mmCIF file of C-alpha atoms in Angstrom:
data_model
loop_
_atom_site.group_PDB
_atom_site.id
_atom_site.type_symbol
_atom_site.label_atom_id
_atom_site.label_comp_id
_atom_site.label_asym_id
_atom_site.label_seq_id
_atom_site.Cartn_x
_atom_site.Cartn_y
_atom_site.Cartn_z
ATOM 1 C CA MET A 1 111.995 105.086 104.481
ATOM 2 C CA ASN A 2 114.026 104.493 101.329
ATOM 3 C CA TYR A 3 116.055 101.596 100.003
ATOM 4 C CA ASP A 4 119.315 103.440 100.463
ATOM 5 C CA GLU A 5 118.788 103.914 104.199
ATOM 6 C CA GLY A 6 120.458 101.704 106.753
ATOM 7 C CA THR A 7 123.406 99.407 106.412
ATOM 8 C CA SER A 8 124.116 97.974 103.000
ATOM 9 C CA ILE A 9 126.560 95.360 101.801
ATOM 10 C CA PRO A 10 129.873 97.082 100.922
ATOM 11 C CA PRO A 11 130.452 97.011 97.186
ATOM 12 C CA ASP A 12 133.201 94.830 95.824
ATOM 13 C CA GLU A 13 135.763 96.849 93.900
ATOM 14 C CA ASN A 14 135.733 94.143 91.253
ATOM 15 C CA GLU A 15 131.948 94.106 90.849
ATOM 16 C CA THR A 16 130.651 94.605 87.345
ATOM 17 C CA TYR A 17 127.160 95.294 86.160
ATOM 18 C CA LEU A 18 125.466 92.406 84.430
ATOM 19 C CA ASP A 19 125.296 93.052 80.729
ATOM 20 C CA PRO A 20 121.821 92.140 79.456
ATOM 21 C CA SER A 21 123.296 91.519 76.004
ATOM 22 C CA ALA A 22 125.874 88.999 77.197
ATOM 23 C CA ALA A 23 125.901 85.804 79.229
ATOM 24 C CA LEU A 24 126.542 86.150 82.947
ATOM 25 C CA ASP A 25 129.857 85.273 84.503
ATOM 26 C CA ILE A 26 128.938 83.297 87.600
ATOM 27 C CA ILE A 27 130.945 84.144 90.715
ATOM 28 C CA PRO A 28 131.538 81.041 92.860
ATOM 29 C CA ASP A 29 130.805 81.114 96.581
ATOM 30 C CA ASP A 30 133.621 81.650 99.037
ATOM 31 C CA GLU A 31 133.969 78.306 100.795
ATOM 32 C CA ASN A 32 134.896 80.154 104.002
ATOM 33 C CA GLU A 33 131.742 82.271 104.060
ATOM 34 C CA GLU A 34 129.657 81.766 107.181
ATOM 35 C CA ASP A 35 125.887 81.647 107.584
ATOM 36 C CA HIS A 36 125.278 80.799 103.974
ATOM 37 C CA PRO A 37 122.827 77.899 103.893
ATOM 38 C CA MET A 38 122.378 77.986 100.154
ATOM 39 C CA SER A 39 124.329 75.744 97.818
ATOM 40 C CA ASP A 40 125.252 77.334 94.526
ATOM 41 C CA VAL A 41 125.130 75.102 91.525
ATOM 42 C CA SER A 42 127.414 75.123 88.550
ATOM 43 C CA ASP A 43 126.659 73.697 85.145
ATOM 44 C CA ASN A 44 129.751 71.567 85.615
ATOM 45 C CA ASP A 45 128.562 69.880 88.827
ATOM 46 C CA GLU A 46 128.514 66.130 88.353
ATOM 47 C CA ASP A 47 125.530 65.817 90.681
ATOM 48 C CA GLN A 48 123.348 67.957 88.455
ATOM 49 C CA PRO A 49 121.389 66.352 85.636
ATOM 50 C CA ASP A 50 122.720 66.811 82.156
ATOM 51 C CA ALA A 51 120.799 68.879 79.649
ATOM 52 C CA ASN A 52 117.614 67.084 78.734
ATOM 53 C CA ASP A 53 118.647 64.724 75.959
ATOM 54 C CA ASP A 54 115.003 64.148 75.124
ATOM 55 C CA ALA A 55 114.131 67.835 74.732
ATOM 56 C CA GLU A 56 113.048 67.392 71.128
ATOM 57 C CA GLU A 57 110.767 64.542 72.167
ATOM 58 C CA ILE A 58 108.780 66.945 74.353
ATOM 59 C CA ASP A 59 107.313 68.587 71.282
ATOM 60 C CA MET A 60 108.716 68.375 67.773
ATOM 61 C CA SER A 61 107.103 71.748 67.017
ATOM 62 C CA ASN A 62 109.064 73.429 69.802
ATOM 63 C CA ASN A 63 109.741 77.021 68.714
ATOM 64 C CA SER A 64 111.440 78.182 71.919
ATOM 65 C CA LEU A 65 114.992 79.520 71.977
ATOM 66 C CA THR A 66 116.193 77.384 74.888
ATOM 67 C CA TYR A 67 115.038 75.692 78.084
ATOM 68 C CA PHE A 68 115.781 75.336 81.807
ATOM 69 C CA ASP A 69 115.207 71.836 83.190
ATOM 70 C CA LYS A 70 116.837 71.658 86.642
ATOM 71 C CA HIS A 71 113.496 71.258 88.436
ATOM 72 C CA THR A 72 112.222 67.739 89.067
ATOM 73 C CA ASP A 73 108.582 68.724 89.623
ATOM 74 C CA SER A 74 106.049 71.352 88.521
ATOM 75 C CA ILE A 75 107.157 75.010 88.494
ATOM 76 C CA PHE A 76 104.737 77.224 90.444
ATOM 77 C CA LEU A 77 106.833 80.349 90.981
ATOM 78 C CA ILE A 78 108.409 82.357 88.167
ATOM 79 C CA GLY A 79 109.679 85.921 88.031
ATOM 80 C CA THR A 80 112.206 88.044 86.169
ATOM 81 C CA HIS A 81 114.694 90.557 87.524
ATOM 82 C CA PRO A 82 113.768 94.181 86.713
ATOM 83 C CA LYS A 83 117.263 95.188 85.549
ATOM 84 C CA VAL A 84 119.423 92.237 84.525
ATOM 85 C CA PRO A 85 118.787 88.943 82.671
ATOM 86 C CA LEU A 86 117.923 86.769 85.650
ATOM 87 C CA VAL A 87 114.960 84.479 86.321
ATOM 88 C CA VAL A 88 113.771 82.964 89.589
ATOM 89 C CA THR A 89 111.773 79.737 89.567
ATOM 90 C CA GLY A 90 110.445 77.567 92.358
ATOM 91 C CA GLY A 91 108.459 74.389 92.326
ATOM 92 C CA GLY A 92 107.022 71.237 93.728
ATOM 93 C CA ASP A 93 110.532 69.877 94.281
ATOM 94 C CA ASP A 94 110.812 72.258 97.298
ATOM 95 C CA THR A 95 113.650 74.078 95.540
ATOM 96 C CA GLY A 96 114.209 77.417 93.854
ATOM 97 C CA TYR A 97 116.796 78.579 91.350
ATOM 98 C CA VAL A 98 118.122 81.887 90.101
ATOM 99 C CA TRP A 99 119.340 81.467 86.527
ATOM 100 C CA THR A 100 120.312 83.448 83.458
ATOM 101 C CA SER A 101 117.917 84.105 80.601
ATOM 102 C CA ASN A 102 120.478 85.357 78.071
ATOM 103 C CA ALA A 103 122.706 82.295 77.863
ATOM 104 C CA VAL A 104 122.052 79.208 75.723
ATOM 105 C CA PRO A 105 121.627 77.006 77.637
ATOM 106 C CA PRO A 106 120.785 79.025 80.788
ATOM 107 C CA LYS A 107 123.294 79.012 83.649
ATOM 108 C CA VAL A 108 122.366 78.451 87.288
ATOM 109 C CA VAL A 109 123.432 81.381 89.471
ATOM 110 C CA THR A 110 122.148 80.186 92.842
ATOM 111 C CA GLN A 111 120.115 77.296 94.186
ATOM 112 C CA LEU A 112 117.601 78.508 96.773
ATOM 113 C CA SER A 113 117.396 75.927 99.543
ATOM 114 C CA GLY A 114 115.656 75.788 102.903
ATOM 115 C CA HIS A 115 112.039 74.961 102.040
ATOM 116 C CA THR A 116 110.417 71.630 102.895
ATOM 117 C CA ASP A 117 107.370 71.992 100.645
ATOM 118 C CA SER A 118 106.463 73.559 97.301
ATOM 119 C CA LEU A 119 107.601 77.114 96.526
ATOM 120 C CA VAL A 120 104.464 78.929 95.373
ATOM 121 C CA ALA A 121 105.040 82.680 95.779
ATOM 122 C CA GLY A 122 107.671 85.385 95.708
ATOM 123 C CA GLY A 123 110.065 87.023 93.283
ATOM 124 C CA PHE A 124 112.495 89.928 92.924
ATOM 125 C CA SER A 125 111.895 93.317 94.528
ATOM 126 C CA PRO A 126 111.125 96.273 92.219
ATOM 127 C CA ASP A 127 114.690 97.571 92.537
ATOM 128 C CA GLY A 128 116.203 94.091 92.059
ATOM 129 C CA GLU A 129 118.058 94.194 95.390
ATOM 130 C CA TRP A 130 116.014 91.526 97.191
ATOM 131 C CA LEU A 131 114.561 88.109 96.474
ATOM 132 C CA ILE A 132 111.836 86.401 98.500
ATOM 133 C CA THR A 133 110.360 82.919 98.298
ATOM 134 C CA GLY A 134 107.225 81.701 100.064
ATOM 135 C CA GLY A 135 106.248 78.080 100.417
ATOM 136 C CA MET A 136 103.474 75.711 101.328
ATOM 137 C CA ASP A 137 105.635 74.852 104.343
ATOM 138 C CA GLY A 138 104.736 78.250 105.802
ATOM 139 C CA ARG A 139 108.255 79.599 105.381
ATOM 140 C CA VAL A 140 109.260 82.917 103.869
ATOM 141 C CA ARG A 141 112.962 83.196 103.020
ATOM 142 C CA ILE A 142 114.814 86.381 102.128
ATOM 143 C CA TRP A 143 117.942 86.785 99.980
ATOM 144 C CA ARG A 144 119.905 89.891 99.005
ATOM 145 C CA ALA A 145 121.885 90.520 95.829
ATOM 146 C CA ARG A 146 125.650 90.553 95.855
ATOM 147 C CA ALA A 147 127.973 91.494 93.001
ATOM 148 C CA ARG A 148 125.122 93.134 91.103
ATOM 149 C CA GLY A 149 123.017 89.982 91.208
ATOM 150 C CA GLN A 150 125.746 87.515 90.291
ATOM 151 C CA LYS A 151 125.329 85.952 93.733
ATOM 152 C CA TRP A 152 122.438 85.881 96.227
ATOM 153 C CA GLU A 153 123.103 85.808 99.954
ATOM 154 C CA PHE A 154 120.585 84.332 102.390
ATOM 155 C CA ARG A 155 119.613 87.003 104.932
ATOM 156 C CA ASP A 156 116.659 85.839 107.016
ATOM 157 C CA SER A 157 113.666 83.537 107.343
ATOM 158 C CA VAL A 158 110.151 83.775 108.757
ATOM 159 C CA GLU A 159 107.970 80.846 109.772
ATOM 160 C CA GLU A 160 104.745 82.132 111.331
ATOM 161 C CA VAL A 161 101.978 80.325 109.432
ATOM 162 C CA GLU A 162 101.013 76.906 108.164
ATOM 163 C CA GLU A 163 100.984 77.832 104.465
ATOM 164 C CA VAL A 164 101.992 80.943 102.514
ATOM 165 C CA THR A 165 99.543 81.877 99.761
ATOM 166 C CA TRP A 166 101.110 85.031 98.258
ATOM 167 C CA VAL A 167 104.010 87.465 98.575
ATOM 168 C CA ALA A 168 103.979 91.133 97.504
ATOM 169 C CA PHE A 169 106.586 93.910 97.519
ATOM 170 C CA HIS A 170 105.802 97.569 98.049
ATOM 171 C CA PRO A 171 106.449 99.424 94.757
ATOM 172 C CA THR A 172 108.757 102.082 96.257
ATOM 173 C CA GLN A 173 109.481 101.262 99.907
ATOM 174 C CA PRO A 174 111.677 98.457 101.362
ATOM 175 C CA LEU A 175 108.642 96.491 102.551
ATOM 176 C CA PHE A 176 106.982 93.220 101.725
ATOM 177 C CA ALA A 177 103.864 91.379 102.809
ATOM 178 C CA PHE A 178 102.613 87.822 102.620
ATOM 179 C CA GLY A 179 99.293 86.109 103.160
ATOM 180 C CA ALA A 180 98.387 82.783 104.701
ATOM 181 C CA ASN A 181 95.758 80.095 104.518
ATOM 182 C CA ASN A 182 94.533 80.998 108.029
ATOM 183 C CA GLY A 183 93.306 84.380 106.763
ATOM 184 C CA SER A 184 96.167 86.456 108.142
ATOM 185 C CA ALA A 185 98.539 88.847 106.386
ATOM 186 C CA TRP A 186 102.005 89.865 107.636
ATOM 187 C CA VAL A 187 104.066 92.956 106.821
ATOM 188 C CA TYR A 188 107.854 93.315 107.240
ATOM 189 C CA SER A 189 110.445 95.986 106.552
ATOM 190 C CA LEU A 190 113.778 95.121 104.943
ATOM 191 C CA LEU A 191 115.623 98.354 105.764
ATOM 192 C CA PRO A 192 117.038 99.955 107.832
ATOM 193 C CA LYS A 193 116.734 96.522 109.448
ATOM 194 C CA PHE A 194 114.674 93.394 108.986
ATOM 195 C CA GLU A 195 111.668 93.991 111.210
ATOM 196 C CA HIS A 196 108.095 92.814 111.671
ATOM 197 C CA LEU A 197 105.647 95.717 111.267
ATOM 198 C CA SER A 198 102.119 94.289 111.373
ATOM 199 C CA VAL A 199 100.103 91.115 111.578
ATOM 200 C CA LEU A 200 96.626 91.589 110.155
ATOM 201 C CA TYR A 201 93.643 89.463 111.107
ATOM 202 C CA GLY A 202 90.344 90.265 109.424
ATOM 203 C CA HIS A 203 89.451 87.373 107.133
ATOM 204 C CA SER A 204 87.699 84.186 108.235
ATOM 205 C CA GLY A 205 88.878 82.239 105.186
ATOM 206 C CA SER A 206 92.196 81.876 103.390
ATOM 207 C CA CYS A 207 93.851 85.195 102.467
ATOM 208 C CA THR A 208 94.196 84.482 98.765
ATOM 209 C CA ALA A 209 95.884 87.620 97.368
ATOM 210 C CA GLY A 210 97.209 91.015 98.371
ATOM 211 C CA ALA A 211 98.857 94.148 96.990
ATOM 212 C CA PHE A 212 100.243 97.430 98.294
ATOM 213 C CA ILE A 213 98.270 100.457 97.121
ATOM 214 C CA PRO A 214 100.399 103.360 95.840
ATOM 215 C CA ALA A 215 100.101 106.461 98.033
ATOM 216 C CA ALA A 216 97.546 109.020 96.893
ATOM 217 C CA SER A 217 100.150 111.778 97.317
ATOM 218 C CA PRO A 218 103.837 111.919 98.259
ATOM 219 C CA ALA A 219 104.890 112.675 101.810
ATOM 220 C CA THR A 220 105.553 116.344 102.564
ATOM 221 C CA ASP A 221 107.601 118.274 105.129
ATOM 222 C CA GLY A 222 109.616 115.252 106.105
ATOM 223 C CA GLY A 223 106.553 113.210 107.021
ATOM 224 C CA GLU A 224 106.251 109.503 106.312
ATOM 225 C CA GLU A 225 104.424 108.309 103.227
ATOM 226 C CA GLU A 226 101.148 106.526 103.907
ATOM 227 C CA ILE A 227 101.307 102.786 103.340
ATOM 228 C CA ASN A 228 98.164 100.799 102.598
ATOM 229 C CA LEU A 229 97.743 97.110 101.860
ATOM 230 C CA LEU A 230 94.775 95.506 100.132
ATOM 231 C CA THR A 231 93.869 91.872 100.877
ATOM 232 C CA ILE A 232 91.114 89.533 99.689
ATOM 233 C CA SER A 233 89.832 86.185 100.900
ATOM 234 C CA ASP A 234 87.781 83.235 99.788
ATOM 235 C CA ASP A 235 85.314 84.246 102.527
ATOM 236 C CA GLY A 236 84.112 86.974 100.123
ATOM 237 C CA THR A 237 85.705 89.959 101.874
ATOM 238 C CA LEU A 238 88.097 92.694 100.768
ATOM 239 C CA ILE A 239 90.025 94.783 103.324
ATOM 240 C CA SER A 240 92.208 97.881 103.033
ATOM 241 C CA TRP A 241 94.748 98.147 105.851
ATOM 242 C CA SER A 242 96.799 101.065 107.102
ATOM 243 C CA ILE A 243 100.400 100.000 107.744
ATOM 244 C CA PRO A 244 102.075 99.847 110.223
ATOM 245 C CA THR A 245 99.151 100.591 112.589
ATOM 246 C CA GLY A 246 97.186 97.584 111.329
ATOM 247 C CA VAL A 247 93.925 99.554 111.362
ATOM 248 C CA GLN A 248 91.333 98.818 108.681
ATOM 249 C CA ASN A 249 90.647 101.714 106.316
ATOM 250 C CA TYR A 250 87.551 99.855 105.131
ATOM 251 C CA LYS A 251 86.170 96.356 104.765
ATOM 252 C CA ILE A 252 83.769 95.203 102.065
ATOM 253 C CA SER A 253 81.722 92.131 102.942
ATOM 254 C CA PRO A 254 79.445 89.895 100.819
ATOM 255 C CA PRO A 255 76.234 91.892 101.567
ATOM 256 C CA GLN A 256 77.867 94.990 100.054
ATOM 257 C CA PHE A 257 78.870 93.016 96.955
ATOM 258 C CA HIS A 258 75.318 91.561 96.901
ATOM 259 C CA TYR A 259 76.714 88.043 96.700
ATOM 260 C CA GLU A 260 79.244 85.877 98.505
ATOM 261 C CA ALA A 261 82.054 85.467 96.021
ATOM 262 C CA PRO A 262 85.119 83.390 96.949
ATOM 263 C CA TRP A 263 87.763 85.920 95.826
ATOM 264 C CA VAL A 264 90.910 84.256 94.508
ATOM 265 C CA ASN A 265 93.003 86.894 92.704
ATOM 266 C CA LEU A 266 93.377 90.603 92.099
ATOM 267 C CA SER A 267 94.985 93.089 89.714
ATOM 268 C CA LEU A 268 95.644 96.756 90.456
ATOM 269 C CA HIS A 269 94.930 99.336 87.768
ATOM 270 C CA PRO A 270 98.219 100.922 86.557
ATOM 271 C CA THR A 271 97.256 104.133 88.390
ATOM 272 C CA GLY A 272 96.571 102.243 91.614
ATOM 273 C CA THR A 273 93.217 103.992 92.000
ATOM 274 C CA SER A 274 91.108 100.876 91.373
ATOM 275 C CA VAL A 275 91.450 97.131 91.645
ATOM 276 C CA ALA A 276 89.798 94.227 89.836
ATOM 277 C CA ILE A 277 89.170 91.132 91.954
ATOM 278 C CA GLY A 278 88.159 87.772 90.544
ATOM 279 C CA ALA A 279 86.259 84.919 92.149
ATOM 280 C CA ALA A 280 86.193 81.153 91.908
ATOM 281 C CA ASP A 281 82.588 81.332 90.655
ATOM 282 C CA GLY A 282 83.264 83.589 87.665
ATOM 283 C CA LYS A 283 82.450 86.957 89.227
ATOM 284 C CA VAL A 284 84.605 90.094 88.930
ATOM 285 C CA ALA A 285 84.283 93.269 90.981
ATOM 286 C CA ILE A 286 85.930 96.647 90.371
ATOM 287 C CA VAL A 287 86.626 98.630 93.538
ATOM 288 C CA GLY A 288 88.037 102.111 94.104
ATOM 289 C CA THR A 289 91.101 101.614 96.274
ATOM 290 C CA ARG A 290 91.002 105.000 98.033
ATOM 291 C CA THR A 291 87.425 104.886 99.329
ATOM 292 C CA GLY A 292 86.340 101.282 98.933
ATOM 293 C CA SER A 293 83.515 102.228 96.559
ATOM 294 C CA ILE A 294 82.242 99.400 94.357
ATOM 295 C CA ILE A 295 82.525 100.716 90.791
ATOM 296 C CA ALA A 296 81.132 97.692 88.950
ATOM 297 C CA THR A 297 80.414 93.990 89.268
ATOM 298 C CA VAL A 298 80.561 91.678 86.283
ATOM 299 C CA ASP A 299 79.301 88.145 85.742
ATOM 300 C CA VAL A 300 81.931 86.806 83.352
ATOM 301 C CA LEU A 301 79.930 83.624 82.788
ATOM 302 C CA GLY A 302 76.968 85.642 81.583
ATOM 303 C CA ALA A 303 79.253 87.621 79.299
ATOM 304 C CA THR A 304 80.529 84.436 77.681
ATOM 305 C CA GLY A 305 77.074 82.950 77.330
ATOM 306 C CA LYS A 306 78.318 79.792 79.026
ATOM 307 C CA THR A 307 76.273 80.003 82.203
ATOM 308 C CA ASP A 308 75.830 76.231 82.325
ATOM 309 C CA MET A 309 79.543 75.407 82.520
ATOM 310 C CA PRO A 310 80.668 73.021 85.291
ATOM 311 C CA GLU A 311 81.577 74.569 88.639
ATOM 312 C CA GLU A 312 85.241 73.588 88.318
ATOM 313 C CA GLU A 313 85.542 75.621 85.086
ATOM 314 C CA ARG A 314 84.119 78.874 86.453
ATOM 315 C CA SER A 315 87.147 80.255 88.306
ATOM 316 C CA VAL A 316 88.747 83.521 87.222
ATOM 317 C CA GLU A 317 92.414 82.575 86.817
ATOM 318 C CA GLY A 318 93.815 85.738 85.274
ATOM 319 C CA ILE A 319 93.116 89.491 85.253
ATOM 320 C CA ALA A 320 95.077 92.132 83.329
ATOM 321 C CA TRP A 321 94.631 95.872 82.736
ATOM 322 C CA CYS A 322 95.772 97.436 79.466
ATOM 323 C CA GLU A 323 97.863 100.616 79.640
ATOM 324 C CA VAL A 324 96.988 101.944 76.175
ATOM 325 C CA MET A 325 93.315 100.969 75.896
ATOM 326 C CA ASN A 326 90.397 101.169 78.314
ATOM 327 C CA VAL A 327 90.030 97.415 78.539
ATOM 328 C CA LEU A 328 90.384 94.646 81.101
ATOM 329 C CA ALA A 329 91.227 91.046 80.175
ATOM 330 C CA VAL A 330 89.692 88.273 82.293
ATOM 331 C CA SER A 331 90.472 84.588 81.780
ATOM 332 C CA LEU A 332 88.609 81.504 82.995
ATOM 333 C CA VAL A 333 89.411 77.875 83.658
ATOM 334 C CA ALA A 334 86.813 77.228 80.945
ATOM 335 C CA GLY A 335 89.401 78.237 78.341
ATOM 336 C CA VAL A 336 88.092 81.664 77.344
ATOM 337 C CA ILE A 337 89.378 85.219 77.696
ATOM 338 C CA CYS A 338 86.923 88.109 77.844
ATOM 339 C CA ILE A 339 88.075 91.609 76.891
ATOM 340 C CA PHE A 340 85.858 94.097 78.743
ATOM 341 C CA ASP A 341 85.400 97.775 77.912
ATOM 342 C CA THR A 342 86.126 99.563 81.198
ATOM 343 C CA GLY A 343 83.681 102.354 80.390
ATOM 344 C CA SER A 344 80.578 100.255 79.862
ATOM 345 C CA TRP A 345 81.821 96.934 81.309
ATOM 346 C CA ARG A 346 80.515 95.165 78.230
ATOM 347 C CA VAL A 347 82.478 92.500 76.387
ATOM 348 C CA ARG A 348 84.418 93.742 73.371
ATOM 349 C CA ARG A 349 85.984 90.420 72.442
ATOM 350 C CA THR A 350 85.825 86.811 73.547
ATOM 351 C CA LEU A 351 88.941 84.775 72.770
ATOM 352 C CA ASP A 352 88.547 81.006 72.625
ATOM 353 C CA VAL A 353 91.778 79.461 73.895
ATOM 354 C CA GLY A 354 90.495 75.891 74.195
ATOM 355 C CA GLU A 355 91.812 74.698 77.554
ATOM 356 C CA ALA A 356 92.121 76.378 80.961
ATOM 357 C CA VAL A 357 93.841 79.768 80.804
ATOM 358 C CA THR A 358 96.288 80.058 83.694
ATOM 359 C CA LYS A 359 97.506 83.655 83.286
ATOM 360 C CA VAL A 360 97.047 86.776 81.141
ATOM 361 C CA GLU A 361 99.263 89.860 80.950
ATOM 362 C CA PHE A 362 99.502 92.790 78.555
ATOM 363 C CA ILE A 363 102.905 93.633 77.125
ATOM 364 C CA PRO A 364 103.661 97.039 78.684
ATOM 365 C CA GLY A 365 102.688 99.983 76.530
ATOM 366 C CA THR A 366 100.834 97.869 73.955
ATOM 367 C CA ALA A 367 97.466 96.276 73.263
ATOM 368 C CA GLU A 368 99.113 92.869 72.863
ATOM 369 C CA LEU A 369 97.982 90.282 75.391
ATOM 370 C CA ILE A 370 99.976 87.192 76.397
ATOM 371 C CA SER A 371 98.131 84.136 77.707
ATOM 372 C CA SER A 372 99.252 80.741 79.004
ATOM 373 C CA SER A 373 97.146 77.630 78.965
ATOM 374 C CA MET A 374 96.929 74.045 80.134
ATOM 375 C CA ASP A 375 97.143 73.005 76.480
ATOM 376 C CA GLY A 376 100.907 73.577 76.798
ATOM 377 C CA THR A 377 101.073 76.807 74.798
ATOM 378 C CA VAL A 378 101.533 80.527 75.264
ATOM 379 C CA LYS A 379 99.836 82.875 72.830
ATOM 380 C CA LYS A 380 99.975 86.525 71.832
ATOM 381 C CA TRP A 381 96.701 88.279 70.975
ATOM 382 C CA ASP A 382 95.741 91.639 69.531
ATOM 383 C CA ALA A 383 93.185 92.954 72.040
ATOM 384 C CA ARG A 384 91.792 95.367 69.453
ATOM 385 C CA SER A 385 90.938 92.810 66.779
ATOM 386 C CA GLY A 386 90.968 89.566 68.762
ATOM 387 C CA GLU A 387 93.487 88.130 66.288
ATOM 388 C CA GLN A 388 95.994 85.544 67.478
ATOM 389 C CA LEU A 389 99.395 86.959 66.536
ATOM 390 C CA TRP A 390 101.723 84.177 67.697
ATOM 391 C CA LYS A 391 101.823 80.828 69.487
ATOM 392 C CA GLY A 392 104.656 79.375 71.532
ATOM 393 C CA THR A 393 104.894 75.585 71.577
ATOM 394 C CA GLY A 394 107.196 72.978 73.069
ATOM 395 C CA HIS A 395 105.666 71.901 76.369
ATOM 396 C CA SER A 396 104.344 68.387 76.882
ATOM 397 C CA SER A 397 101.943 69.465 79.651
ATOM 398 C CA GLY A 398 100.203 72.575 80.935
ATOM 399 C CA VAL A 399 101.842 75.990 81.249
ATOM 400 C CA LEU A 400 101.124 77.173 84.805
ATOM 401 C CA GLY A 401 102.336 80.719 84.288
ATOM 402 C CA PHE A 402 104.950 82.938 82.660
ATOM 403 C CA ALA A 403 107.055 86.054 83.154
ATOM 404 C CA LEU A 404 108.015 88.789 80.698
ATOM 405 C CA ALA A 405 111.466 90.305 80.171
ATOM 406 C CA ASP A 406 113.060 92.823 77.795
ATOM 407 C CA GLY A 407 109.934 94.949 77.746
ATOM 408 C CA GLY A 408 107.821 91.969 76.756
ATOM 409 C CA GLN A 409 110.069 90.785 73.936
ATOM 410 C CA THR A 410 111.063 87.694 75.923
ATOM 411 C CA ILE A 411 108.537 85.250 77.393
ATOM 412 C CA ILE A 412 109.631 82.672 79.967
ATOM 413 C CA THR A 413 107.207 79.916 80.925
ATOM 414 C CA ALA A 414 106.648 77.749 83.998
ATOM 415 C CA SER A 415 105.231 74.325 83.223
ATOM 416 C CA ASP A 416 103.647 71.370 84.932
ATOM 417 C CA GLU A 417 106.434 69.076 83.691
ATOM 418 C CA GLY A 418 109.064 71.178 85.503
ATOM 419 C CA VAL A 419 110.615 72.802 82.417
ATOM 420 C CA ALA A 420 110.858 76.518 81.658
ATOM 421 C CA LEU A 421 111.044 77.562 78.015
ATOM 422 C CA ILE A 422 112.368 80.885 76.738
ATOM 423 C CA TYR A 423 110.741 82.474 73.696
ATOM 424 C CA LYS A 424 112.006 85.576 71.908
#
């Protein structure tokens, strides 16, 4: 199936594409619209807090361009639109927002309501047509773009589990999946209609992360493209599923890994042929996605020489593959980033960040690595030399994550104090 199949929202003759070089014009909601549970917010609303008058008191060395401060609690979810200057954030205030990243200050496009607990997962679809939020309340809510993203219309909601742990879109098909703390994973189609495809039970612990695996080859002779989903759990298992049949392609259990690692995150290689999975105890495994073969296992603690670090500092919080070098970046709560050579799986560089590293990501097409940390900063590193190239400051508490825009030229942070900063 393709995104252009099925019924779509008729285009408005007055629609205009969002210009990434200019601020968005926000289209107000039609007060007579039905079945629209969201409440859009305008910068002129009296009920909304004014711009943070104490912004400079957060950090006098603030080198950000601007900030977004509508959240009243920590920001856990952050993502950028693939085509236009929009950001989605969600947090501990049970609320999400879609807002502009090219206006100073940013403008709210839509407030995403309907959750009763923290928003922790979701984002925009690869084509920018859909937006999904997943919460600790077990709800998954789906919105669709209108007027080229200048409005977002609520379309549907799912509430099947106690707590949502992750949300993932298929890279080319109108599908998404989410995982839950009861070990299950759920797959839905968005077009030609919203429909449940599979519920997958195979983990005995929380299903902590998942990703669709790109098809090994395109469909031929009008046949359907194979769809496979990879999931991991803190019970130490990894499973590849065939969708929509729900049959396991393979399952790797702790005895095959030769240890019981509580897997907590994963990162697909850009080719989709292998995946790196990280554990709460500092282990990393590299697995071939097609066959389930274990390519390598790495003890990151041993690589850092800090084998005596406290248990709470051992977790692998970030994994990132480089597109232009054969390296993998792995970050730990201990405040270090290890750059591994993917040929020998030996450490090329160890970067000392200081405090817990919450996320790492390479700028596409470069060897420049972005990291965020609980010390309130984001940093840019040269993976070849290990040199720190730049540091973003301005937060008064930890940076929980970030998203890249403009090909990596713009960095947008999500912080524990509920403020997002934009760096260019």
